[in-house]
Amino acid sequence: MGKVKKRRNISHKNVAPPTGGPSQAEIDDAMEGLDDEVDANETADAATTTVAARGGKKQVPDFLSGLTNLQGSVREATCVALASFFAGEGTPDKLKMLDKLLNAGLLKKLLPRVVDPSTLVRLHALGALRNISAFGGLDVSESMTSEDILTPCIKIVVEYAVDNVDGKASPHAVPILEQVFALLTNLCESCSLALVQATHQRHALLPALLHSLHVAKQPALHLETMKLLLVLCDNNPDLSQSFPAEFPPALLQILQSPEHSTKLRLTTIGVAINLPNVLENAQSVGLLLPVLQSAVAYDPIGVVGQAQAASEQWDLAQQDYGTVEVFADEDVEEREHVEKVKKAVAVVRSWRENVHILTLGLELLSNMLANVELGDDGDEWGSDDEDGMEEAAQTQGNAATSRPVSVPAQVFGAENILPHVYSIVQSVVTVPAHLAAPVVDDFAAIRERALNCLTNLVANLSVADLTRGCDLNQVFQVVLALYADVQSKNELALSKDLFQPDRANTGDVDAAVMAVLSALVLRSVDDNLPLNVAPEHLGAVLASAQASPSVEARTSAVRLLGTLGKKAHSLPENKVLAVCLSAVLRDTDLAVVCEVLNALFDIYADEQYDSVFHEVKFLTSLEHVGAGMKSKIKSEAKSLDRELVAHAKETRLNLLRFIKYKKQHLK
């Protein structure tokens, strides 16, 4: 029986490609240095492997010397080896190897290769840095930024991203731009300093990015360009307001061209909604909506069928041979197997692509609602400006409140986006059984994005559009049913495993569920809409408030309880709320504690529940919290978000006033 062989067999390894690049033998020789080091990790201590020679095998310093070799093909082979080695998912051995390479001076030797005299070395050096930045995450991105990686990257961008880029005259220009844009995207997404530095270089970057968008018939380049633009301008008004006047027409042309992929057009929308005034104009929002509606189109039966097909083909798809061919023509059986693998890969890729488009579309709809600023947030106070806080609190208390409706909310309401998103949530209340684990994770992503979008729709639509689009009681019960399904699956997994699974993986869905429920309760209270929250419904909320691994979930659950406390309720019901809030008051996270305190202020400002307040001994607990809160804020201020610190200081001030009031009243 014939065998499946690589395109370049052993006899061809020493033949240099006609491009002048490294031969396969040179690449294999470079890879050997990395593979030997990984093998050594299994049998020797890391300190030993960097000192002792092992039978002539390459050490890390020997391998890195290839980056400074005078022969271009050796430098290129070393870069190719690095790019190949750090492609894909990380393993403990590969992480150890990356750490050893970094300690041996990898970045100092690899970064100069970005501006190497050889364009092929540049290309593969950028590919290696791109893979390493994705592989190493935040720490490696920060190390790269501290080594001033942006300077050579900007130089490359300015050199290659010129007006009328000629792919024929410079055949490597487009691939180099794709790699450098992807590298910059990874860096700016992971490292705030890289984003700041890129923003400072906007006068060089933005024209180059615009030139790249004008290169004809280069969809991969357009997508990498748009991804970088999205990372640069997301919540970065300093850069968004600096966009040249030519950018909006270029973005509009991409959006209105059906030949472009849905992924590219969605990413373009992500960029467009960060531009000034786009979300304040109904016509602009209307131009974006058709692409979004196409992206979130959802056929429940078709989705389940595709998910099951992807699950059935998942294991087979992992046997992807890549660029292989069968040389034995008579080996029909082997050829058939290769074809089956290729078909399995196509099925899985199609599923993952569709999931990505759906979740990205839902995320963009959600962001368009959440990112609109409808009013002034008011002045900020100094760290100890209690008089300023007091004055602002009185001013806000005397001001009349109304619910403004943003332009996106008006457009989405008119186009019935809420019923459609709600139907998606209904369809994922349960997940089909016997799916491959990665497909189950994909359903978790769909659930999370659909719930987040539903939250923002519930919170921002007008009362008329909200009540016309769904029944609040029905939505509340459906979301609770989804949450119950998630919890039952977690309990089942726990009963089958000897070790407790990492519950943090479910935290995002927990947070999304509690955010929807909290938004529903808030709208029912603020707008006097009918919503029946039965005692049995509170069980899930109480459990999340006390035990969810997600801070956001616990905060939303507490907020829901506090909002319920604003409605008229009996003393026994108040006792249930009090016991739960008392337990959550011991939470270790400052954001959750602040939310509990604000809930207590709202509930027990009413004197009718003083008996419960006294029975649960809230006053003693609050005095204890007040005594330690100032020192906690002071000790953690540098590591916490600035807005959270300001919120905690304001909450502490309100706590001191509340304790004083209760002491006087309960005498």
PDB file of C-alpha atoms in Angstrom, residues 214-443:
ATOM      1  CA  HIS A 214      -7.058  50.972  -1.945  1.00  0.00           C
ATOM      2  CA  VAL A 215      -4.943  48.017  -3.130  1.00  0.00           C
ATOM      3  CA  ALA A 216      -7.162  46.119  -5.547  1.00  0.00           C
ATOM      4  CA  LYS A 217      -8.078  42.446  -5.147  1.00  0.00           C
ATOM      5  CA  GLN A 218      -6.278  41.854  -1.855  1.00  0.00           C
ATOM      6  CA  PRO A 219      -9.000  40.704   0.587  1.00  0.00           C
ATOM      7  CA  ALA A 220      -6.530  39.325   3.145  1.00  0.00           C
ATOM      8  CA  LEU A 221      -4.663  42.641   3.262  1.00  0.00           C
ATOM      9  CA  HIS A 222      -7.925  44.566   3.561  1.00  0.00           C
ATOM     10  CA  LEU A 223      -9.029  42.397   6.489  1.00  0.00           C
ATOM     11  CA  GLU A 224      -5.740  42.771   8.386  1.00  0.00           C
ATOM     12  CA  THR A 225      -5.826  46.517   7.733  1.00  0.00           C
ATOM     13  CA  MET A 226      -9.358  46.793   9.066  1.00  0.00           C
ATOM     14  CA  LYS A 227      -8.563  44.672  12.140  1.00  0.00           C
ATOM     15  CA  LEU A 228      -5.734  47.033  13.029  1.00  0.00           C
ATOM     16  CA  LEU A 229      -7.952  50.064  12.476  1.00  0.00           C
ATOM     17  CA  LEU A 230     -10.580  48.544  14.757  1.00  0.00           C
ATOM     18  CA  VAL A 231      -8.105  47.964  17.583  1.00  0.00           C
ATOM     19  CA  LEU A 232      -6.629  51.435  17.164  1.00  0.00           C
ATOM     20  CA  CYS A 233      -9.878  53.398  17.166  1.00  0.00           C
ATOM     21  CA  ASP A 234     -11.958  51.357  19.618  1.00  0.00           C
ATOM     22  CA  ASN A 235     -12.646  53.659  22.590  1.00  0.00           C
ATOM     23  CA  ASN A 236      -9.801  55.872  21.378  1.00  0.00           C
ATOM     24  CA  PRO A 237     -11.386  59.211  20.398  1.00  0.00           C
ATOM     25  CA  ASP A 238      -7.976  60.879  20.179  1.00  0.00           C
ATOM     26  CA  LEU A 239      -7.219  58.747  17.137  1.00  0.00           C
ATOM     27  CA  SER A 240     -10.758  58.444  15.737  1.00  0.00           C
ATOM     28  CA  GLN A 241     -11.043  62.207  15.441  1.00  0.00           C
ATOM     29  CA  SER A 242      -7.769  62.301  13.491  1.00  0.00           C
ATOM     30  CA  PHE A 243      -8.984  60.139  10.610  1.00  0.00           C
ATOM     31  CA  PRO A 244      -8.347  61.769   7.213  1.00  0.00           C
ATOM     32  CA  ALA A 245     -11.415  62.897   5.294  1.00  0.00           C
ATOM     33  CA  GLU A 246     -10.824  60.118   2.750  1.00  0.00           C
ATOM     34  CA  PHE A 247     -11.546  57.373   5.291  1.00  0.00           C
ATOM     35  CA  PRO A 248     -15.386  57.511   5.524  1.00  0.00           C
ATOM     36  CA  PRO A 249     -15.850  57.164   1.728  1.00  0.00           C
ATOM     37  CA  ALA A 250     -13.381  54.255   1.684  1.00  0.00           C
ATOM     38  CA  LEU A 251     -15.269  52.505   4.482  1.00  0.00           C
ATOM     39  CA  LEU A 252     -18.608  53.146   2.790  1.00  0.00           C
ATOM     40  CA  GLN A 253     -17.322  51.670  -0.459  1.00  0.00           C
ATOM     41  CA  ILE A 254     -16.348  48.452   1.322  1.00  0.00           C
ATOM     42  CA  LEU A 255     -19.698  48.245   3.118  1.00  0.00           C
ATOM     43  CA  GLN A 256     -21.676  48.670  -0.083  1.00  0.00           C
ATOM     44  CA  SER A 257     -19.621  46.204  -2.136  1.00  0.00           C
ATOM     45  CA  PRO A 258     -21.166  42.719  -1.910  1.00  0.00           C
ATOM     46  CA  GLU A 259     -18.026  41.132  -3.362  1.00  0.00           C
ATOM     47  CA  HIS A 260     -16.263  41.763  -0.052  1.00  0.00           C
ATOM     48  CA  SER A 261     -16.561  39.082   2.615  1.00  0.00           C
ATOM     49  CA  THR A 262     -19.047  39.454   5.447  1.00  0.00           C
ATOM     50  CA  LYS A 263     -16.178  39.316   7.941  1.00  0.00           C
ATOM     51  CA  LEU A 264     -14.473  42.288   6.290  1.00  0.00           C
ATOM     52  CA  ARG A 265     -17.683  44.292   6.135  1.00  0.00           C
ATOM     53  CA  LEU A 266     -18.481  43.581   9.784  1.00  0.00           C
ATOM     54  CA  THR A 267     -14.990  44.639  10.837  1.00  0.00           C
ATOM     55  CA  THR A 268     -15.495  47.789   8.781  1.00  0.00           C
ATOM     56  CA  ILE A 269     -18.672  48.497  10.749  1.00  0.00           C
ATOM     57  CA  GLY A 270     -16.655  48.117  13.947  1.00  0.00           C
ATOM     58  CA  VAL A 271     -14.357  50.863  12.697  1.00  0.00           C
ATOM     59  CA  ALA A 272     -17.170  53.064  11.403  1.00  0.00           C
ATOM     60  CA  ILE A 273     -19.121  53.188  14.673  1.00  0.00           C
ATOM     61  CA  ASN A 274     -16.069  54.671  16.386  1.00  0.00           C
ATOM     62  CA  LEU A 275     -15.935  57.609  13.987  1.00  0.00           C
ATOM     63  CA  PRO A 276     -17.389  60.922  15.193  1.00  0.00           C
ATOM     64  CA  ASN A 277     -21.134  61.469  14.686  1.00  0.00           C
ATOM     65  CA  VAL A 278     -21.813  58.148  12.932  1.00  0.00           C
ATOM     66  CA  LEU A 279     -24.095  56.834  15.684  1.00  0.00           C
ATOM     67  CA  GLU A 280     -25.824  60.194  16.005  1.00  0.00           C
ATOM     68  CA  ASN A 281     -27.134  60.071  12.447  1.00  0.00           C
ATOM     69  CA  ALA A 282     -30.090  57.824  11.610  1.00  0.00           C
ATOM     70  CA  GLN A 283     -29.083  57.635   7.952  1.00  0.00           C
ATOM     71  CA  SER A 284     -25.587  56.427   8.850  1.00  0.00           C
ATOM     72  CA  VAL A 285     -26.973  53.776  11.190  1.00  0.00           C
ATOM     73  CA  GLY A 286     -29.387  52.717   8.468  1.00  0.00           C
ATOM     74  CA  LEU A 287     -26.498  52.134   6.057  1.00  0.00           C
ATOM     75  CA  LEU A 288     -24.842  49.775   8.533  1.00  0.00           C
ATOM     76  CA  LEU A 289     -27.951  47.798   9.408  1.00  0.00           C
ATOM     77  CA  PRO A 290     -28.365  45.580   6.288  1.00  0.00           C
ATOM     78  CA  VAL A 291     -24.928  44.017   6.788  1.00  0.00           C
ATOM     79  CA  LEU A 292     -25.659  43.441  10.476  1.00  0.00           C
ATOM     80  CA  GLN A 293     -29.054  41.899   9.762  1.00  0.00           C
ATOM     81  CA  SER A 294     -27.451  39.541   7.272  1.00  0.00           C
ATOM     82  CA  ALA A 295     -24.790  38.551   9.809  1.00  0.00           C
ATOM     83  CA  VAL A 296     -27.266  37.722  12.591  1.00  0.00           C
ATOM     84  CA  ALA A 297     -29.732  35.857  10.386  1.00  0.00           C
ATOM     85  CA  TYR A 298     -30.446  32.664  12.303  1.00  0.00           C
ATOM     86  CA  ASP A 299     -32.038  29.379  11.285  1.00  0.00           C
ATOM     87  CA  PRO A 300     -32.267  27.204  14.441  1.00  0.00           C
ATOM     88  CA  ILE A 301     -32.725  23.943  12.556  1.00  0.00           C
ATOM     89  CA  GLY A 302     -29.901  24.715  10.158  1.00  0.00           C
ATOM     90  CA  VAL A 303     -27.571  25.743  12.993  1.00  0.00           C
ATOM     91  CA  VAL A 304     -28.191  22.517  14.916  1.00  0.00           C
ATOM     92  CA  GLY A 305     -27.663  20.465  11.778  1.00  0.00           C
ATOM     93  CA  GLN A 306     -24.393  22.198  10.987  1.00  0.00           C
ATOM     94  CA  ALA A 307     -23.244  21.853  14.602  1.00  0.00           C
ATOM     95  CA  GLN A 308     -23.926  18.126  14.567  1.00  0.00           C
ATOM     96  CA  ALA A 309     -22.125  17.747  11.237  1.00  0.00           C
ATOM     97  CA  ALA A 310     -19.108  19.647  12.576  1.00  0.00           C
ATOM     98  CA  SER A 311     -19.071  17.472  15.705  1.00  0.00           C
ATOM     99  CA  GLU A 312     -19.183  14.289  13.654  1.00  0.00           C
ATOM    100  CA  GLN A 313     -16.287  15.465  11.510  1.00  0.00           C
ATOM    101  CA  TRP A 314     -14.256  17.101  14.285  1.00  0.00           C
ATOM    102  CA  ASP A 315     -11.827  14.279  15.061  1.00  0.00           C
ATOM    103  CA  LEU A 316     -11.286  13.511  11.395  1.00  0.00           C
ATOM    104  CA  ALA A 317     -10.615  17.187  10.656  1.00  0.00           C
ATOM    105  CA  GLN A 318      -7.747  17.159  13.157  1.00  0.00           C
ATOM    106  CA  GLN A 319      -5.900  14.824  10.766  1.00  0.00           C
ATOM    107  CA  ASP A 320      -5.530  17.652   8.255  1.00  0.00           C
ATOM    108  CA  TYR A 321      -2.522  16.814   6.110  1.00  0.00           C
ATOM    109  CA  GLY A 322      -1.992  20.326   4.827  1.00  0.00           C
ATOM    110  CA  THR A 323       0.069  20.280   1.626  1.00  0.00           C
ATOM    111  CA  VAL A 324       0.411  16.566   0.977  1.00  0.00           C
ATOM    112  CA  GLU A 325      -0.159  14.350  -1.973  1.00  0.00           C
ATOM    113  CA  VAL A 326      -0.207  10.636  -2.665  1.00  0.00           C
ATOM    114  CA  PHE A 327       2.407   9.538  -5.169  1.00  0.00           C
ATOM    115  CA  ALA A 328       1.116   5.987  -5.588  1.00  0.00           C
ATOM    116  CA  ASP A 329      -1.690   6.247  -8.122  1.00  0.00           C
ATOM    117  CA  GLU A 330      -2.937   2.777  -7.291  1.00  0.00           C
ATOM    118  CA  ASP A 331      -3.458   3.644  -3.623  1.00  0.00           C
ATOM    119  CA  VAL A 332      -7.166   4.393  -3.965  1.00  0.00           C
ATOM    120  CA  GLU A 333      -7.934   3.756  -0.302  1.00  0.00           C
ATOM    121  CA  GLU A 334      -5.400   6.320   0.883  1.00  0.00           C
ATOM    122  CA  ARG A 335      -6.617   8.882  -1.617  1.00  0.00           C
ATOM    123  CA  GLU A 336     -10.181   8.412  -0.420  1.00  0.00           C
ATOM    124  CA  HIS A 337      -9.085   8.940   3.171  1.00  0.00           C
ATOM    125  CA  VAL A 338      -7.304  12.170   2.278  1.00  0.00           C
ATOM    126  CA  GLU A 339     -10.428  13.416   0.502  1.00  0.00           C
ATOM    127  CA  LYS A 340     -12.531  12.594   3.561  1.00  0.00           C
ATOM    128  CA  VAL A 341     -10.154  14.585   5.740  1.00  0.00           C
ATOM    129  CA  LYS A 342     -10.334  17.557   3.399  1.00  0.00           C
ATOM    130  CA  LYS A 343     -14.131  17.452   3.427  1.00  0.00           C
ATOM    131  CA  ALA A 344     -14.143  17.221   7.224  1.00  0.00           C
ATOM    132  CA  VAL A 345     -11.849  20.241   7.450  1.00  0.00           C
ATOM    133  CA  ALA A 346     -14.186  22.179   5.150  1.00  0.00           C
ATOM    134  CA  VAL A 347     -17.225  21.306   7.300  1.00  0.00           C
ATOM    135  CA  VAL A 348     -15.517  22.375  10.532  1.00  0.00           C
ATOM    136  CA  ARG A 349     -14.140  25.580   9.026  1.00  0.00           C
ATOM    137  CA  SER A 350     -17.554  26.503   7.660  1.00  0.00           C
ATOM    138  CA  TRP A 351     -19.097  26.041  11.110  1.00  0.00           C
ATOM    139  CA  ARG A 352     -16.435  28.105  12.864  1.00  0.00           C
ATOM    140  CA  GLU A 353     -16.686  30.847  10.259  1.00  0.00           C
ATOM    141  CA  ASN A 354     -20.469  31.057  10.631  1.00  0.00           C
ATOM    142  CA  VAL A 355     -20.193  31.177  14.428  1.00  0.00           C
ATOM    143  CA  HIS A 356     -17.647  33.979  14.184  1.00  0.00           C
ATOM    144  CA  ILE A 357     -19.845  36.037  11.856  1.00  0.00           C
ATOM    145  CA  LEU A 358     -22.936  35.554  14.032  1.00  0.00           C
ATOM    146  CA  THR A 359     -21.196  36.440  17.290  1.00  0.00           C
ATOM    147  CA  LEU A 360     -19.416  39.418  15.733  1.00  0.00           C
ATOM    148  CA  GLY A 361     -22.699  40.738  14.346  1.00  0.00           C
ATOM    149  CA  LEU A 362     -24.382  40.431  17.745  1.00  0.00           C
ATOM    150  CA  GLU A 363     -21.440  42.139  19.426  1.00  0.00           C
ATOM    151  CA  LEU A 364     -21.598  45.067  17.015  1.00  0.00           C
ATOM    152  CA  LEU A 365     -25.345  45.504  17.526  1.00  0.00           C
ATOM    153  CA  SER A 366     -24.735  45.525  21.265  1.00  0.00           C
ATOM    154  CA  ASN A 367     -21.858  48.003  21.023  1.00  0.00           C
ATOM    155  CA  MET A 368     -23.856  50.402  18.878  1.00  0.00           C
ATOM    156  CA  LEU A 369     -26.405  50.638  21.684  1.00  0.00           C
ATOM    157  CA  ALA A 370     -23.927  50.742  24.553  1.00  0.00           C
ATOM    158  CA  ASN A 371     -21.375  53.163  23.105  1.00  0.00           C
ATOM    159  CA  VAL A 372     -23.705  56.115  22.607  1.00  0.00           C
ATOM    160  CA  GLU A 373     -23.275  58.870  25.182  1.00  0.00           C
ATOM    161  CA  LEU A 374     -26.659  60.416  25.887  1.00  0.00           C
ATOM    162  CA  GLY A 375     -25.631  62.932  28.507  1.00  0.00           C
ATOM    163  CA  ASP A 376     -22.852  64.519  30.475  1.00  0.00           C
ATOM    164  CA  ASP A 377     -21.399  62.343  33.187  1.00  0.00           C
ATOM    165  CA  GLY A 378     -20.770  65.396  35.309  1.00  0.00           C
ATOM    166  CA  ASP A 379     -17.639  66.724  36.909  1.00  0.00           C
ATOM    167  CA  GLU A 380     -15.127  64.447  38.579  1.00  0.00           C
ATOM    168  CA  TRP A 381     -14.046  64.981  42.138  1.00  0.00           C
ATOM    169  CA  GLY A 382     -10.700  64.833  43.821  1.00  0.00           C
ATOM    170  CA  SER A 383      -9.827  61.821  45.920  1.00  0.00           C
ATOM    171  CA  ASP A 384     -11.069  63.410  49.151  1.00  0.00           C
ATOM    172  CA  ASP A 385     -13.485  66.034  47.838  1.00  0.00           C
ATOM    173  CA  GLU A 386     -16.413  65.016  50.018  1.00  0.00           C
ATOM    174  CA  ASP A 387     -18.014  68.468  49.745  1.00  0.00           C
ATOM    175  CA  GLY A 388     -18.025  68.138  45.957  1.00  0.00           C
ATOM    176  CA  MET A 389     -19.623  64.711  46.177  1.00  0.00           C
ATOM    177  CA  GLU A 390     -22.237  66.012  48.597  1.00  0.00           C
ATOM    178  CA  GLU A 391     -23.151  68.939  46.361  1.00  0.00           C
ATOM    179  CA  ALA A 392     -23.352  66.745  43.265  1.00  0.00           C
ATOM    180  CA  ALA A 393     -25.538  64.220  45.062  1.00  0.00           C
ATOM    181  CA  GLN A 394     -27.998  66.934  46.066  1.00  0.00           C
ATOM    182  CA  THR A 395     -28.053  68.375  42.549  1.00  0.00           C
ATOM    183  CA  GLN A 396     -28.689  64.979  40.981  1.00  0.00           C
ATOM    184  CA  GLY A 397     -31.354  64.199  43.538  1.00  0.00           C
ATOM    185  CA  ASN A 398     -33.280  67.344  42.661  1.00  0.00           C
ATOM    186  CA  ALA A 399     -33.003  66.878  38.907  1.00  0.00           C
ATOM    187  CA  ALA A 400     -35.848  65.332  36.977  1.00  0.00           C
ATOM    188  CA  THR A 401     -35.009  62.022  35.355  1.00  0.00           C
ATOM    189  CA  SER A 402     -36.096  60.903  31.912  1.00  0.00           C
ATOM    190  CA  ARG A 403     -35.088  58.093  29.595  1.00  0.00           C
ATOM    191  CA  PRO A 404     -33.599  59.428  26.366  1.00  0.00           C
ATOM    192  CA  VAL A 405     -33.609  57.062  23.404  1.00  0.00           C
ATOM    193  CA  SER A 406     -30.485  56.978  21.251  1.00  0.00           C
ATOM    194  CA  VAL A 407     -30.518  57.012  17.463  1.00  0.00           C
ATOM    195  CA  PRO A 408     -29.399  53.347  17.172  1.00  0.00           C
ATOM    196  CA  ALA A 409     -32.125  52.345  19.638  1.00  0.00           C
ATOM    197  CA  GLN A 410     -34.720  54.177  17.561  1.00  0.00           C
ATOM    198  CA  VAL A 411     -33.542  52.513  14.343  1.00  0.00           C
ATOM    199  CA  PHE A 412     -33.315  49.055  15.919  1.00  0.00           C
ATOM    200  CA  GLY A 413     -36.781  49.459  17.399  1.00  0.00           C
ATOM    201  CA  ALA A 414     -38.255  50.381  14.031  1.00  0.00           C
ATOM    202  CA  GLU A 415     -36.520  47.412  12.369  1.00  0.00           C
ATOM    203  CA  ASN A 416     -37.708  44.889  15.016  1.00  0.00           C
ATOM    204  CA  ILE A 417     -34.223  43.805  16.046  1.00  0.00           C
ATOM    205  CA  LEU A 418     -35.413  42.881  19.563  1.00  0.00           C
ATOM    206  CA  PRO A 419     -37.785  40.052  18.519  1.00  0.00           C
ATOM    207  CA  HIS A 420     -35.082  38.558  16.316  1.00  0.00           C
ATOM    208  CA  VAL A 421     -32.388  38.594  19.007  1.00  0.00           C
ATOM    209  CA  TYR A 422     -34.864  37.200  21.517  1.00  0.00           C
ATOM    210  CA  SER A 423     -35.636  34.342  19.117  1.00  0.00           C
ATOM    211  CA  ILE A 424     -31.914  33.505  19.027  1.00  0.00           C
ATOM    212  CA  VAL A 425     -31.856  33.367  22.831  1.00  0.00           C
ATOM    213  CA  GLN A 426     -34.891  31.082  22.793  1.00  0.00           C
ATOM    214  CA  SER A 427     -33.188  28.732  20.345  1.00  0.00           C
ATOM    215  CA  VAL A 428     -30.109  28.279  22.569  1.00  0.00           C
ATOM    216  CA  VAL A 429     -31.922  27.677  25.861  1.00  0.00           C
ATOM    217  CA  THR A 430     -30.687  24.110  25.516  1.00  0.00           C
ATOM    218  CA  VAL A 431     -27.709  22.807  23.577  1.00  0.00           C
ATOM    219  CA  PRO A 432     -27.993  19.554  21.597  1.00  0.00           C
ATOM    220  CA  ALA A 433     -26.451  16.541  23.286  1.00  0.00           C
ATOM    221  CA  HIS A 434     -23.397  14.598  22.128  1.00  0.00           C
ATOM    222  CA  LEU A 435     -21.582  17.507  20.510  1.00  0.00           C
ATOM    223  CA  ALA A 436     -17.812  17.845  20.349  1.00  0.00           C
ATOM    224  CA  ALA A 437     -16.438  19.953  23.197  1.00  0.00           C
ATOM    225  CA  PRO A 438     -15.254  22.812  20.921  1.00  0.00           C
ATOM    226  CA  VAL A 439     -18.728  23.001  19.351  1.00  0.00           C
ATOM    227  CA  VAL A 440     -20.273  23.231  22.829  1.00  0.00           C
ATOM    228  CA  ASP A 441     -17.894  26.122  23.507  1.00  0.00           C
ATOM    229  CA  ASP A 442     -19.127  27.776  20.318  1.00  0.00           C
ATOM    230  CA  PHE A 443     -22.699  27.557  21.590  1.00  0.00           C
TER     231      PHE A 443
END
